[in-house]
Coordinates of C-alpha atoms in Angstrom, one line a residue:
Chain A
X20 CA 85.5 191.6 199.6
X21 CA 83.1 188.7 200.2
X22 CA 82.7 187.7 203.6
X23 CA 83.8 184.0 204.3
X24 CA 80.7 183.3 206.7
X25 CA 78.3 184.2 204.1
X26 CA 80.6 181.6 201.4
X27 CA 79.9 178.9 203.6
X28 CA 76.2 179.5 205.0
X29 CA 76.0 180.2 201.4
X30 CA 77.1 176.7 200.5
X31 CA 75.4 174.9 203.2
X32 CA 71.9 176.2 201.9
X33 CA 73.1 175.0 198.2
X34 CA 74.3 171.7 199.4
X35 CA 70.3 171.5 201.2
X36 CA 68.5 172.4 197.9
X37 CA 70.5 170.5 195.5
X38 CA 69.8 167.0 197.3
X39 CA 65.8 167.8 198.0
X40 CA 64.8 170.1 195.0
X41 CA 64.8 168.8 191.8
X42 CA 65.3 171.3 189.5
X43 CA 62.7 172.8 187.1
X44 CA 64.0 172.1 183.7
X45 CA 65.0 168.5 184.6
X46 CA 61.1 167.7 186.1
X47 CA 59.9 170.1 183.0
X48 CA 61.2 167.0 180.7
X49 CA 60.6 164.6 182.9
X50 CA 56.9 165.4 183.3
X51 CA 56.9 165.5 179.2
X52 CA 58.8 162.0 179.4
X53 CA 56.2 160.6 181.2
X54 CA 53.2 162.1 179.0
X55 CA 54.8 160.1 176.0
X56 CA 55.8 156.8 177.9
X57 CA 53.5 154.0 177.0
X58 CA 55.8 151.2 178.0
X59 CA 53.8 149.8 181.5
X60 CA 56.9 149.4 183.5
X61 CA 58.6 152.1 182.4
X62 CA 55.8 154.4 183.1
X63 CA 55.1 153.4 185.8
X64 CA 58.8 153.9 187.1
X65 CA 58.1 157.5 185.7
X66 CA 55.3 158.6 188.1
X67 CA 56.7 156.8 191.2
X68 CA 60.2 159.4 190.7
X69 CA 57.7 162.0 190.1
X70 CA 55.9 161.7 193.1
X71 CA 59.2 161.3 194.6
X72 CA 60.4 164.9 193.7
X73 CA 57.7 165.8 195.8
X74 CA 58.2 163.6 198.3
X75 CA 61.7 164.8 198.7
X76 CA 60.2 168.6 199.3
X77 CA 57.3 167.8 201.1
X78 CA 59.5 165.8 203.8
X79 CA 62.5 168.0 203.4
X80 CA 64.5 164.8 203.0
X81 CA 67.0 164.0 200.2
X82 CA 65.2 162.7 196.8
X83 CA 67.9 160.2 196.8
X84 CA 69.7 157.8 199.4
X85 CA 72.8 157.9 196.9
X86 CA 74.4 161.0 197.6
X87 CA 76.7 160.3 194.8
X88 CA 79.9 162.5 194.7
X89 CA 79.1 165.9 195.8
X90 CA 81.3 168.2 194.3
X91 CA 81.9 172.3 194.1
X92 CA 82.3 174.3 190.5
X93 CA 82.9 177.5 191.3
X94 CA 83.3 180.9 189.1
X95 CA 84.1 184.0 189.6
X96 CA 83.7 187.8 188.1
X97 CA 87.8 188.7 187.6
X98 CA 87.0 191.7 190.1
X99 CA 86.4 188.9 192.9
X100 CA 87.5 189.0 196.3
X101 CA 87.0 186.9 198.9
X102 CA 87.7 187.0 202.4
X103 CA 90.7 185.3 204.0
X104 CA 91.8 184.3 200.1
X105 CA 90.9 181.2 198.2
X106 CA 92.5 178.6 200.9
X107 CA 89.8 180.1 203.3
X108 CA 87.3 179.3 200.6
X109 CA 88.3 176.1 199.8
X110 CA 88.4 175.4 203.8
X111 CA 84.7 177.1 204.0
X112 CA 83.4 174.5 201.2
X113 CA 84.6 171.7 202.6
X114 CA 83.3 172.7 206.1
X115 CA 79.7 172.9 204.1
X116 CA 80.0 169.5 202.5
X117 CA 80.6 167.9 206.2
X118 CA 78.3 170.2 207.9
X119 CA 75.7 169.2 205.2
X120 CA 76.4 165.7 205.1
X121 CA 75.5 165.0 208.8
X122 CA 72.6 167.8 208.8
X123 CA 70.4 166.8 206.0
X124 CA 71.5 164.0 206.0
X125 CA 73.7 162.9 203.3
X126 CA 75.0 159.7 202.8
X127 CA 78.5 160.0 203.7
X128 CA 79.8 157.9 200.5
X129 CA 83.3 159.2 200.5
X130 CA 85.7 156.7 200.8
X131 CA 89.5 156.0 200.4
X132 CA 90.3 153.4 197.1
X133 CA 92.6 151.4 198.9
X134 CA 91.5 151.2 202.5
X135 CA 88.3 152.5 202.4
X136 CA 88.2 155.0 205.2
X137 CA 85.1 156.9 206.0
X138 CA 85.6 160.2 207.8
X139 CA 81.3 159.9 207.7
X140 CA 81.6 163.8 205.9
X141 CA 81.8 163.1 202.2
X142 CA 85.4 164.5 202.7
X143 CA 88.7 163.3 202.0
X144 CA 91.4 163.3 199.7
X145 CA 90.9 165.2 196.7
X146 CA 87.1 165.1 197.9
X147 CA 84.6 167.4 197.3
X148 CA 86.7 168.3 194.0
X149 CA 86.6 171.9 193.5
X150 CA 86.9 173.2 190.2
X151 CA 87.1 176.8 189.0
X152 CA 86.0 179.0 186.5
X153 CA 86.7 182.7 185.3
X154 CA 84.8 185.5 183.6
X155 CA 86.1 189.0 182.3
X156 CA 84.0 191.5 184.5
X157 CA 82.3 191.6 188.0
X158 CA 82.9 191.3 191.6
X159 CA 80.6 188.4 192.0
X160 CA 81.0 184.7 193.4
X161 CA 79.1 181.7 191.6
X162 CA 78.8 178.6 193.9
X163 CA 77.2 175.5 192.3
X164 CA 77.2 172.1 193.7
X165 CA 76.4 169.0 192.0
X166 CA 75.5 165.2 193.2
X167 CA 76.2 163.4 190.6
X168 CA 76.3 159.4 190.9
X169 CA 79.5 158.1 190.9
X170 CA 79.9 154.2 189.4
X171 CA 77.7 153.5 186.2
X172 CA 76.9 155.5 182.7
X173 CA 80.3 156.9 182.0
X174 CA 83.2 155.9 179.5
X175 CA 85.9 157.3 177.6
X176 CA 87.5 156.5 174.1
X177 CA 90.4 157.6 172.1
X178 CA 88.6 157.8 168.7
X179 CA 90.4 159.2 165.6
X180 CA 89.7 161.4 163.1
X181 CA 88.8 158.3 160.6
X182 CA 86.3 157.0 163.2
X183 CA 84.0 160.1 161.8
X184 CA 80.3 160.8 163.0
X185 CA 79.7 157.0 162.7
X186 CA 82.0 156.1 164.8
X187 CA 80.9 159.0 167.9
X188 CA 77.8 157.4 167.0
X189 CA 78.5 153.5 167.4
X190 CA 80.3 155.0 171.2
X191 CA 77.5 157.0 172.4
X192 CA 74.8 154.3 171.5
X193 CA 77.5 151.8 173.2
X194 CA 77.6 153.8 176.6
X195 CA 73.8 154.1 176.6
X196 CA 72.9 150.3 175.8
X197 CA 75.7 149.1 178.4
X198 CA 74.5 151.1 181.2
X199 CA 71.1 151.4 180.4
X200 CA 70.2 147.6 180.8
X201 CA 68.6 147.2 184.3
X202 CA 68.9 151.1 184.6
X203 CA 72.2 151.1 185.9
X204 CA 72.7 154.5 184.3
X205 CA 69.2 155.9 186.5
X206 CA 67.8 157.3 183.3
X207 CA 66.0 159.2 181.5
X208 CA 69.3 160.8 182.4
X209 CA 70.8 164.5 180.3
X210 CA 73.5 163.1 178.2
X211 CA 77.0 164.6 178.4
X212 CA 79.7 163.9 175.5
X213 CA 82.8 165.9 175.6
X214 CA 84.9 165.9 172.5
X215 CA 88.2 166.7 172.3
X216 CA 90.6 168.2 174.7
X217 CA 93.3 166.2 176.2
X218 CA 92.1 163.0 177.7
X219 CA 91.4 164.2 180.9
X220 CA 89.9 167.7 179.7
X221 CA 87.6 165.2 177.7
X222 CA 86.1 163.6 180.6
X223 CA 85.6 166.9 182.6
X224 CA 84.0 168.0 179.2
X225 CA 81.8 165.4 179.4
X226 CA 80.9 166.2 182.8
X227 CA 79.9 169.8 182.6
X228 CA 78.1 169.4 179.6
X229 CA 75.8 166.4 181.6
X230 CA 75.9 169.1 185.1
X231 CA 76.4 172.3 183.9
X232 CA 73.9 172.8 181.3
X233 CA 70.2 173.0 181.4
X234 CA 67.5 171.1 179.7
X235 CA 66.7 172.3 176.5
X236 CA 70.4 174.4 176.3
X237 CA 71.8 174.2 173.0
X238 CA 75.8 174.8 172.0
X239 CA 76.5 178.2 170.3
X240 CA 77.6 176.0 167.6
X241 CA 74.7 175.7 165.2
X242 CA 76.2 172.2 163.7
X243 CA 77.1 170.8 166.7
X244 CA 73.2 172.2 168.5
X245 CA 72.1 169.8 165.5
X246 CA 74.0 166.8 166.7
X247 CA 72.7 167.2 169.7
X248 CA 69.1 167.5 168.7
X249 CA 69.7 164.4 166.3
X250 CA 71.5 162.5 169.4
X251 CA 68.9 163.3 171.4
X252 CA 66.7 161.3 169.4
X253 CA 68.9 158.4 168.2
X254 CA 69.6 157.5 171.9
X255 CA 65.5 157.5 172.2
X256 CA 64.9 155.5 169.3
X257 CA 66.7 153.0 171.3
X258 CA 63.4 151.5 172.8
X259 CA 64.8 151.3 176.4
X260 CA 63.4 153.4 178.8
X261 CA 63.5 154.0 182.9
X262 CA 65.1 150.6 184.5
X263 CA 66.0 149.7 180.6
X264 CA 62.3 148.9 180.5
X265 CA 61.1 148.8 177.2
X266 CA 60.5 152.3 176.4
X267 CA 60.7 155.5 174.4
X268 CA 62.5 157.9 177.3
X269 CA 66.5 157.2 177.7
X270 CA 67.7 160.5 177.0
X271 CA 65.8 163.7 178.2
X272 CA 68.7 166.0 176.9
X273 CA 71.6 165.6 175.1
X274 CA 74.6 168.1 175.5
X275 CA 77.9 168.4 173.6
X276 CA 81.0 170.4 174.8
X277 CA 84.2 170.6 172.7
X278 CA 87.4 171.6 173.3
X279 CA 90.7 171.6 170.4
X280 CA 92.4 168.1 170.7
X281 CA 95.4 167.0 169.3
X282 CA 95.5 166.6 165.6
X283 CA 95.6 162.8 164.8
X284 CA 92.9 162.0 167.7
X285 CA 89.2 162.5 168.5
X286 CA 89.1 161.7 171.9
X287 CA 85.2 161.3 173.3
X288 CA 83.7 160.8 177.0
X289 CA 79.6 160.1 178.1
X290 CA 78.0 161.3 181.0
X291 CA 74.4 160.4 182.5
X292 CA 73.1 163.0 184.8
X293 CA 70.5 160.7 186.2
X294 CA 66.7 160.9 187.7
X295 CA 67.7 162.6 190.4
X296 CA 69.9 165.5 188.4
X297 CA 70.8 167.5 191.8
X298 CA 72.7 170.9 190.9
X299 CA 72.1 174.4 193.2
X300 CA 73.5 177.5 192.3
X301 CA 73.9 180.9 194.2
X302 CA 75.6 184.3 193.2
X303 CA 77.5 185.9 196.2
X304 CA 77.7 189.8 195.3
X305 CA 79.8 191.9 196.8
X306 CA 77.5 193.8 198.9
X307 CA 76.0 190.4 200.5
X308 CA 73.3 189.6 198.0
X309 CA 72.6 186.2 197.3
X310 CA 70.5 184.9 194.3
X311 CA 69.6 181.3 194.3
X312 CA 69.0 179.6 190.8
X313 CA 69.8 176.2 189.3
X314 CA 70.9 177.1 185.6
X315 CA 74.7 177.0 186.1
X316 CA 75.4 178.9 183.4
X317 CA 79.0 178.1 182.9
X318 CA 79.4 177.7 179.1
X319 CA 79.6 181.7 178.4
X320 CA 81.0 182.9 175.6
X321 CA 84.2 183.5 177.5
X322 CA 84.4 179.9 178.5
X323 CA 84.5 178.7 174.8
X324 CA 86.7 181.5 173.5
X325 CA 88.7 180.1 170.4
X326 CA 91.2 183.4 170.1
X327 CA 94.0 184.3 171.9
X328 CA 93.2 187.5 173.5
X329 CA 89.5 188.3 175.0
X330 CA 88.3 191.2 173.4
X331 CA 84.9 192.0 174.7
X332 CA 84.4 194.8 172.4
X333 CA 84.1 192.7 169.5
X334 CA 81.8 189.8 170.9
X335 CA 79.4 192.6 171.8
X336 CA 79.8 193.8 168.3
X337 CA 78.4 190.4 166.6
Chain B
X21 CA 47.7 148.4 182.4
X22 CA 49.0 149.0 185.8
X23 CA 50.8 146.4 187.6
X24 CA 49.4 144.7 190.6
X25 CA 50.3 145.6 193.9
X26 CA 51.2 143.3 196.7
X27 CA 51.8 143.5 200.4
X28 CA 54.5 141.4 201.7
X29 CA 56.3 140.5 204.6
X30 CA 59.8 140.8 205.6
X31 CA 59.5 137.4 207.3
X32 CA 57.3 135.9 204.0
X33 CA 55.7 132.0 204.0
X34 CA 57.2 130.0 201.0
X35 CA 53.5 130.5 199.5
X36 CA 53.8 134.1 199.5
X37 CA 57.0 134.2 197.3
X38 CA 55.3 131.5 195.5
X39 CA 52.9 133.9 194.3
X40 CA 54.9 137.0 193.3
X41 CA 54.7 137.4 189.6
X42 CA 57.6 139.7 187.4
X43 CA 56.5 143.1 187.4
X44 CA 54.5 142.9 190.6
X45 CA 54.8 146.0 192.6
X46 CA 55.6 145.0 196.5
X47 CA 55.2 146.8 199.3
X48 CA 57.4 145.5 202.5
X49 CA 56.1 145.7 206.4
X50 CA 58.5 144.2 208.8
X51 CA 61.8 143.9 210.0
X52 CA 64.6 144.8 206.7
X53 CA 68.7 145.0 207.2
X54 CA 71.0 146.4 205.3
X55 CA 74.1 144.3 204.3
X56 CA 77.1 144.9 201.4
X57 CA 79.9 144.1 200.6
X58 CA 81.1 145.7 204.2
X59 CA 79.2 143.1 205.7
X60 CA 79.6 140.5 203.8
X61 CA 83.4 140.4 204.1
X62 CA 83.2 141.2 207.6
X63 CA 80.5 138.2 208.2
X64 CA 81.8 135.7 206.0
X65 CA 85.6 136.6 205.4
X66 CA 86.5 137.5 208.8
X67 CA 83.7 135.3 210.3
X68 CA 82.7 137.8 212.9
X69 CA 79.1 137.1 214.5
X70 CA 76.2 138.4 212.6
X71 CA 74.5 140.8 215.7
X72 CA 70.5 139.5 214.7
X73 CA 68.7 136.2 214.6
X74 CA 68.2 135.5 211.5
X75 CA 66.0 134.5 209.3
X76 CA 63.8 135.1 212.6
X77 CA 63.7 138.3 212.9
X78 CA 64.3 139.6 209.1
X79 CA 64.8 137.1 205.7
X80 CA 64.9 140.7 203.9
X81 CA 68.2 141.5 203.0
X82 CA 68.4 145.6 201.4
X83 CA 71.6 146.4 199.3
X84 CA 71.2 150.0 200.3
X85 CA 73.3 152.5 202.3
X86 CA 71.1 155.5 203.7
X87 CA 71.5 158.8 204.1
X88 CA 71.4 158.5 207.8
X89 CA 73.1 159.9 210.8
X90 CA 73.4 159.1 214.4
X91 CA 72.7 161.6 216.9
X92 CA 75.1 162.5 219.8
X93 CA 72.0 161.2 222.2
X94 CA 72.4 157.5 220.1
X95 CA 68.9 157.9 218.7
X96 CA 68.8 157.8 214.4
X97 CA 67.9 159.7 211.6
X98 CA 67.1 158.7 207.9
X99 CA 66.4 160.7 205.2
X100 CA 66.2 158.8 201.9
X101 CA 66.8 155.0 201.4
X102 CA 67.9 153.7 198.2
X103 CA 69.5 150.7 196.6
X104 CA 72.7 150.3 195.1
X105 CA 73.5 147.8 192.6
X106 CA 73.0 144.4 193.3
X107 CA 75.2 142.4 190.4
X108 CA 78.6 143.4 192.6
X109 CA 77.6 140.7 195.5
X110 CA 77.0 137.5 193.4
X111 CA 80.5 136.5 194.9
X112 CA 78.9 136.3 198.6
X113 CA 75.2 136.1 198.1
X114 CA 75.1 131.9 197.9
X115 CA 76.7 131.7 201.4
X116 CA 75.3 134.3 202.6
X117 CA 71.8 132.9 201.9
X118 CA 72.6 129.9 203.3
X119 CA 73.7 131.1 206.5
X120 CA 70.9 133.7 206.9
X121 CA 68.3 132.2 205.3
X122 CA 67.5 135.1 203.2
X123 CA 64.4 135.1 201.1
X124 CA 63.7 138.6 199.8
X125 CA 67.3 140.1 198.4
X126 CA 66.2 144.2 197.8
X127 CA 68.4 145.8 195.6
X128 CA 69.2 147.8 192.5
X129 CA 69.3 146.3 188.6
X130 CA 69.2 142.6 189.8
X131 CA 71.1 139.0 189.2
X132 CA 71.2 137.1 186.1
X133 CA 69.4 133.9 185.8
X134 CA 72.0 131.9 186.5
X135 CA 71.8 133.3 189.9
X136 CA 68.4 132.9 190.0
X137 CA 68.1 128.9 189.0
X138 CA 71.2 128.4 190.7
X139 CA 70.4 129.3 194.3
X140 CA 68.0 132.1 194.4
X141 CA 65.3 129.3 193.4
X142 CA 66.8 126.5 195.6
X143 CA 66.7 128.3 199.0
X144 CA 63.3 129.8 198.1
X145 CA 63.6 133.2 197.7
X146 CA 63.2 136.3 194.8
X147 CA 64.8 139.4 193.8
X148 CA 62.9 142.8 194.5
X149 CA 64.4 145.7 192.6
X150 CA 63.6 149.4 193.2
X151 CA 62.2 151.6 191.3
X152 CA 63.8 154.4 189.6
X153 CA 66.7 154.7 190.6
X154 CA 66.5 156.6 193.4
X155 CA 63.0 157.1 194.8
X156 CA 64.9 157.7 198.2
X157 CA 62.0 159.8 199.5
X158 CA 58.9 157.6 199.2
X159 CA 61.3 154.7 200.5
X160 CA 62.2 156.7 203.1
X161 CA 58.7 157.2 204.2
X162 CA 57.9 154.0 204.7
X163 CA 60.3 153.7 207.4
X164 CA 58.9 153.5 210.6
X165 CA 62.4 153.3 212.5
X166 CA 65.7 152.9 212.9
X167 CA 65.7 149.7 215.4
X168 CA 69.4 149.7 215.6
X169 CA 73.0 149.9 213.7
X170 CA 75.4 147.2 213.8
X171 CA 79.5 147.6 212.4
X172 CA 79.4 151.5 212.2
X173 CA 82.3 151.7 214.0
X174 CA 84.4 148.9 212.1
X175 CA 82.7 149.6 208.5
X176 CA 81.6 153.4 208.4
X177 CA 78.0 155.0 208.3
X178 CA 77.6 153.7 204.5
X179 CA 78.6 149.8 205.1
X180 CA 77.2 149.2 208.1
X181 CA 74.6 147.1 208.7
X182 CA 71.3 148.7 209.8
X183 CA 67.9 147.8 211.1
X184 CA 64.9 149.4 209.9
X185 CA 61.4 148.6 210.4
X186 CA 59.5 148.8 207.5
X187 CA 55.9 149.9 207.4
X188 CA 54.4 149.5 203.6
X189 CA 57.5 150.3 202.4
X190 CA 57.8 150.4 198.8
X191 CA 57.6 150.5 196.0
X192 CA 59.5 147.2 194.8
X193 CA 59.1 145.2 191.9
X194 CA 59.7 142.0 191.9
X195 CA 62.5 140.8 189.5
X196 CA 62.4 137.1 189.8
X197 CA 60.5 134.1 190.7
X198 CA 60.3 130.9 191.3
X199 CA 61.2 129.6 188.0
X200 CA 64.2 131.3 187.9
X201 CA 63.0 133.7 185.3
X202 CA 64.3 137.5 185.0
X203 CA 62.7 140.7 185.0
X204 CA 65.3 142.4 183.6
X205 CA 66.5 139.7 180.8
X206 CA 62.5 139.4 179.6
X207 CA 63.0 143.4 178.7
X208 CA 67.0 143.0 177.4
X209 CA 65.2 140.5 175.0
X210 CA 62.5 142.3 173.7
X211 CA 65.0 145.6 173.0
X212 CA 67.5 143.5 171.7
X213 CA 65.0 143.5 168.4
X214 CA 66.0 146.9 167.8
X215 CA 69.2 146.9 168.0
X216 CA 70.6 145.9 164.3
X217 CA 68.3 149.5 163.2
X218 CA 69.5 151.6 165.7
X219 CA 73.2 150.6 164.8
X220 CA 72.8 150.7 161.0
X221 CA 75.2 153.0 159.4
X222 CA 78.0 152.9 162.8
X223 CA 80.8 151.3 162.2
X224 CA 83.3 149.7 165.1
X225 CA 86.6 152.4 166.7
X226 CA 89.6 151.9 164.4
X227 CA 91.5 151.5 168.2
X228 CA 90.0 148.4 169.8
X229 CA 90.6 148.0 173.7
X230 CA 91.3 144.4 175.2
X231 CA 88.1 143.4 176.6
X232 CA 86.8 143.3 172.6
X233 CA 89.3 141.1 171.9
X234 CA 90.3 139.1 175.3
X235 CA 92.8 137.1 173.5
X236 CA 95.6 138.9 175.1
X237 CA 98.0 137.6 172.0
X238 CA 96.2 140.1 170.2
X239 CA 97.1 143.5 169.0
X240 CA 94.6 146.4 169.4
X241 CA 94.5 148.4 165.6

């Protein structure tokens, strides 16, 4: 059983580290963006969110004033257990994201659509989203939180199977030159596309494939690690850069995440995770450990399981 | 080539602006508010009194929300500072220049042009952009305090309207001048040149969406 206290300090911390430390693989290709940048503007944009990052830890103060929607993903080994149940836990987060919000500070962005009430916390209706995941063994807790900007660099589209390649092509480089003029996208950003799925599966897709996956991760899919090598590039060949500069640095990762859509559509979302690509991720073990990283990890092999039944025997077997 | 660095004030002489060049990196000392679409509405909607003197006190008007907090004791703190995009206020910005006598509008991704000629240039003042997005630390730095905060209670923590003095806060880039001309359109143009090349081979979604065709008599295959 995992004690609810330690869920929530837990959290706190995470909420702390996402919005001041950027994390390694994101400044890794940064800090390789900016030794290929020769557009003036857009390197000097470069250096300035470099010597931001530190900055942000020096200070102890968020990297960014936009907090952008901070949200919870959280997985769990199957053995789990966690104090009090998973209302208590969902109560424990959003305790964190208040706490957090007022002790860091955050900015308290979260508002209602219609009559825009602040509760100054960052929590409201439907807000922090919590989202879960499984996985077939352990008795572990993942937390992760991720601040991810919340207006510009996203879209959807129904495509069809006759759109083809070309036509995920013409709607990627369509998201990236609409919200990458004047920067509104914050990039060099890691690209998310989500193919497939139902419409709304699509855009969470999308999302975790922008938040949940490192720099430099590739899909166990050897043709679809391609596209996303070759995307990678196309959106770079561009010639817009930071602030839509000119420039050779829009995209500092591309990631692709499927799931099985219906059979007469191809439906297709983007994500920017932006310049200030906050994600924090703790394991909670049973007996009270707690293991900070910033790799998410989510896409296991479990997560992108094509069979009906799990049989772990055979995937350890290939 | 690095761009040129300027220091400017929040309260700047006409031959100050006069002077900024695109591309010019500013830094800002001096009083700065923060005002959105919160205070906009509330200001020039509901015509409730604006609680400064301006352009007196501040002609810098910052399109920013903090990450701030107010202690139980009333005194502040602010973390990071950073802009939010600017293109979403072009509704209140011409009377709100002219009743405020704006001269230095601080925000994210700038106006168009036709902004610019049309009153940005007329009332004397330019577009400072900042840099990134999102370097919410080193703008946070280069506040020296909170002086006050105005409309929490009515307009929240984000929309308020807060009052920071700035000491060589920055960096800004300046984003348009007194011809009118745009930072952001000057680099639109020059990547527009690529963009035939980078398309070649795409073709257009067999489903079109209204907005591609805004003919509303039209159907969407």
């Amino acid at each position: 059983m995992i004690p609810i206290s330690l869920i929530q300090s837990t959290a706190e911390v995470l909420m702390d580290k996402a919005a001041i430390e950027i994390p390694q693989d994101y400044l890794d290709g940064l800090q390789q963006a900016a030794k290929t940048e020769d557009g003036d503007l857009s390197s000097f944009v470069l250096k300035a969110m470099l010597d931001n990052y530190e900055a942000a830890k020096e200070d102890r103060r968020a990297m960014c004033g936009d907090t952008g929607v901070p949200r919870w993903f959280v997985k769990m080994g199957n053995e789990a257990q966690v104090e009090g149940g998973m209302v208590a836990m969902e109560t424990a987060l959003r305790r964190a994201t208040a706490n957090a919000t007022n002790g860091v500070p955050l900015r308290p962005n979260r508002v209602h659509p219609l009559w825009r009430t602040d509760h100054d916390n960052n929590v409201g209706i439907g807000a922090p989203e919590i989202e879960y995941g499984f996985e077939p063994e352990g008795e572990w807790i993942d937390l992760i939180t991720v601040h991810k900007g919340g207006l510009f660099g996203t879209d959807y589209r129904m495509l069809f199977p006759s759109d083809g390649i070309q036509g995920i092509k013409r709607f990627y480089l369509d998201s990236l030159m609409a919200f990458g003029k004047r920067g509104l996208a914050c990039q060099p950003a890691i690209i998310g596309i989500g193919l497939g799925g139902s419409k709304d599966t699509c855009m969470a897709l999308g999302k975790r494939a922008s938040t949940l996956r490192i720099v430099g991760s590739r899909n166990s899919d050897p043709r679809i690690a391609e596209m996303e090598d070759e995307f990678k590039e196309l959106g770079n060949s561009i010639g817009m850069g930071a602030m839509g500069f000119v420039g050779k640095n829009m995209v500092i990762d591309c990631n692709i995440e499927v799931g099985y859509c219906h059979t007469g559509g191809m439906p297709m979302s983007v994500h920017a995770f932006c310049l200030s690509s906050r994600r924090a991720v703790a394991r909670i073990h049973v007996d009270g450990r707690v293991e900070y990283r910033t790799d998410p990890d989510w896409f296991t092999p479990y997560q992108r399981r094509e069979t009906v039944d799990w049989e772990p025997q055979r995937e350890a077997a290939e | 080539m690095s761009p040129r660095e300027v220091r400017l004030s929040t309260t700047p002489s006409d031959e100050a602006i006069a002077d900024l060049r695109l591309g010019d990196v500013v830094y800002l000392d001096g009083l700065m508010y923060t005002a959105r679409e919160g205070v906009y509405m509330r200001a020039l909607e509901d015509k409730a009194n604006i609680p400064m003197e301006l352009p007196s006190q501040s002609a810098a008007n910052f399109h920013c929300s903090p990450a701030a907090r107010i202690n139980p004791d009333g005194s502040f703190d602010m973390g990071a500072v950073t802009a939010t995009a600017s293109f979403r206020f072009a509704k209140w910005l011409p009377e709100w220049m002219a009743k405020t006598g704006a001269k230095l509008i601080v925000g994210k991704g700038g106006m168009t042009s036709k902004d610019y000629k049309e009153y940005f240039v007329p009332n004397g003042a330019v577009y400072l952009s900042t840099v990134g997005y999102g370097t919410g630390a080193l703008l946070g730095r280069g506040v020296e305090s909170v002086e006050a905060v105005h409309w929490n209670e009515e307009l929240g923590l984000a929309q308020a309207m807060w009052v920071i003095k700035c000491n060589k806060m920055g960096p800004f880039i300046v984003a348009s001048d007194m011809n009118g001309d745009c930072l952001f359109e000057r680099e639109n143009a020059k990547i527009a040149k690529n963009v035939e090349r980078v398309y070649e081979g795409t073709k257009p979604a067999v489903l079109k969406r209204y907005g591609e065709s805004d003919d509303r008599r039209d159907e969407v295959i």
